[in-house]
Amino acid sequence: MQNVFSSLPSLIKLDLSSNQIKSVAGDIGSLQKLVYLSLANNKIKDLPKGLSKLKQLKHLNLSNNPLKPELVEAVGPSQNNAQCSLAAANAIQYLKGDSTISRCQMTNTRV
């Protein structure tokens, strides 16, 4: 299941919400034009490093997943459009190993 996305290089929007997904294929980084990615309501604990290659990603929804604590801390909440936008940038930085991640207020927000 490694080459799931490589045949879709022009994909701009991908909504895989509510599909009981446990992991994301590593070749997701081949979606160079991807702007919107929703993985909400799945069973994802971690993200593949390939996601850090998505330079055009502006919206990432990871809400209602059992994400590992350090990923939740790094990415922040993704409950609304503004948070999903920041989550996209934070996830890319986190997966690149960048420690200068923008922090946002997580008061009363559940990821």
PDB file of C-alpha atoms in Angstrom, residues 17-92:
ATOM      1  CA  SER A  17     -12.842  11.695   6.744  1.00  0.00           C
ATOM      2  CA  SER A  18     -14.706   8.965   8.621  1.00  0.00           C
ATOM      3  CA  ASN A  19     -13.112   5.962   6.911  1.00  0.00           C
ATOM      4  CA  GLN A  20     -11.581   4.114   9.880  1.00  0.00           C
ATOM      5  CA  ILE A  21      -8.100   4.846   8.460  1.00  0.00           C
ATOM      6  CA  LYS A  22      -5.262   3.859  10.792  1.00  0.00           C
ATOM      7  CA  SER A  23      -2.329   5.201   8.764  1.00  0.00           C
ATOM      8  CA  VAL A  24      -1.604   7.353   5.742  1.00  0.00           C
ATOM      9  CA  ALA A  25       0.520   6.003   2.895  1.00  0.00           C
ATOM     10  CA  GLY A  26       4.022   7.460   2.752  1.00  0.00           C
ATOM     11  CA  ASP A  27       3.692   8.541  -0.872  1.00  0.00           C
ATOM     12  CA  ILE A  28       1.192  11.245   0.105  1.00  0.00           C
ATOM     13  CA  GLY A  29       4.105  13.613  -0.521  1.00  0.00           C
ATOM     14  CA  SER A  30       3.667  13.014  -4.250  1.00  0.00           C
ATOM     15  CA  LEU A  31       0.477  15.123  -4.148  1.00  0.00           C
ATOM     16  CA  GLN A  32       2.414  18.319  -4.833  1.00  0.00           C
ATOM     17  CA  LYS A  33      -0.699  20.358  -5.721  1.00  0.00           C
ATOM     18  CA  LEU A  34      -2.730  19.283  -2.681  1.00  0.00           C
ATOM     19  CA  VAL A  35      -4.224  22.283  -0.880  1.00  0.00           C
ATOM     20  CA  TYR A  36      -6.915  20.659   1.290  1.00  0.00           C
ATOM     21  CA  LEU A  37      -6.582  17.436   3.287  1.00  0.00           C
ATOM     22  CA  SER A  38      -9.154  16.160   5.739  1.00  0.00           C
ATOM     23  CA  LEU A  39      -8.343  13.066   7.762  1.00  0.00           C
ATOM     24  CA  ALA A  40     -10.920  13.784  10.481  1.00  0.00           C
ATOM     25  CA  ASN A  41     -12.773  11.052  12.354  1.00  0.00           C
ATOM     26  CA  ASN A  42     -10.363   8.215  11.675  1.00  0.00           C
ATOM     27  CA  LYS A  43      -7.976   6.146  13.805  1.00  0.00           C
ATOM     28  CA  ILE A  44      -4.727   7.873  12.832  1.00  0.00           C
ATOM     29  CA  LYS A  45      -2.021   8.064  15.503  1.00  0.00           C
ATOM     30  CA  ASP A  46       0.853   9.478  13.443  1.00  0.00           C
ATOM     31  CA  LEU A  47       1.576  11.098  10.080  1.00  0.00           C
ATOM     32  CA  PRO A  48       4.099   9.971   7.477  1.00  0.00           C
ATOM     33  CA  LYS A  49       7.189  12.116   6.834  1.00  0.00           C
ATOM     34  CA  GLY A  50       6.040  12.391   3.204  1.00  0.00           C
ATOM     35  CA  LEU A  51       3.375  14.857   4.301  1.00  0.00           C
ATOM     36  CA  SER A  52       6.163  17.398   4.889  1.00  0.00           C
ATOM     37  CA  LYS A  53       6.598  17.628   1.094  1.00  0.00           C
ATOM     38  CA  LEU A  54       3.135  19.138   0.618  1.00  0.00           C
ATOM     39  CA  LYS A  55       4.242  22.740   0.091  1.00  0.00           C
ATOM     40  CA  GLN A  56       0.809  23.879  -1.174  1.00  0.00           C
ATOM     41  CA  LEU A  57      -1.154  22.414   1.767  1.00  0.00           C
ATOM     42  CA  LYS A  58      -3.262  25.159   3.358  1.00  0.00           C
ATOM     43  CA  HIS A  59      -5.908  23.134   5.223  1.00  0.00           C
ATOM     44  CA  LEU A  60      -5.343  20.052   7.365  1.00  0.00           C
ATOM     45  CA  ASN A  61      -8.097  18.580   9.509  1.00  0.00           C
ATOM     46  CA  LEU A  62      -6.969  15.897  11.947  1.00  0.00           C
ATOM     47  CA  SER A  63      -9.821  16.281  14.437  1.00  0.00           C
ATOM     48  CA  ASN A  64     -11.172  13.234  16.254  1.00  0.00           C
ATOM     49  CA  ASN A  65      -8.147  10.987  15.743  1.00  0.00           C
ATOM     50  CA  PRO A  66      -6.154   9.293  18.531  1.00  0.00           C
ATOM     51  CA  LEU A  67      -3.002  11.233  17.608  1.00  0.00           C
ATOM     52  CA  LYS A  68       0.144  10.641  19.631  1.00  0.00           C
ATOM     53  CA  PRO A  69       0.602  13.385  22.263  1.00  0.00           C
ATOM     54  CA  GLU A  70       3.679  15.002  20.688  1.00  0.00           C
ATOM     55  CA  LEU A  71       1.828  15.354  17.375  1.00  0.00           C
ATOM     56  CA  VAL A  72      -1.165  16.952  19.107  1.00  0.00           C
ATOM     57  CA  GLU A  73       1.197  19.362  20.866  1.00  0.00           C
ATOM     58  CA  ALA A  74       3.030  20.271  17.669  1.00  0.00           C
ATOM     59  CA  VAL A  75       0.103  20.532  15.267  1.00  0.00           C
ATOM     60  CA  GLY A  76      -2.496  22.046  17.573  1.00  0.00           C
ATOM     61  CA  PRO A  77      -6.271  21.887  17.203  1.00  0.00           C
ATOM     62  CA  SER A  78      -8.013  21.585  13.849  1.00  0.00           C
ATOM     63  CA  GLN A  79     -11.656  22.266  14.606  1.00  0.00           C
ATOM     64  CA  ASN A  80     -12.281  25.282  12.331  1.00  0.00           C
ATOM     65  CA  ASN A  81     -10.811  26.793   9.147  1.00  0.00           C
ATOM     66  CA  ALA A  82      -8.277  29.042  10.895  1.00  0.00           C
ATOM     67  CA  GLN A  83      -7.032  26.173  13.064  1.00  0.00           C
ATOM     68  CA  CYS A  84      -6.866  23.821  10.066  1.00  0.00           C
ATOM     69  CA  SER A  85      -4.733  26.354   8.229  1.00  0.00           C
ATOM     70  CA  LEU A  86      -2.296  26.634  11.129  1.00  0.00           C
ATOM     71  CA  ALA A  87      -2.356  22.845  11.600  1.00  0.00           C
ATOM     72  CA  ALA A  88      -1.200  22.371   7.998  1.00  0.00           C
ATOM     73  CA  ALA A  89       1.817  24.629   8.484  1.00  0.00           C
ATOM     74  CA  ASN A  90       2.626  23.155  11.894  1.00  0.00           C
ATOM     75  CA  ALA A  91       2.383  19.543  10.680  1.00  0.00           C
ATOM     76  CA  ILE A  92       4.796  20.226   7.817  1.00  0.00           C
TER      77      ILE A  92
END
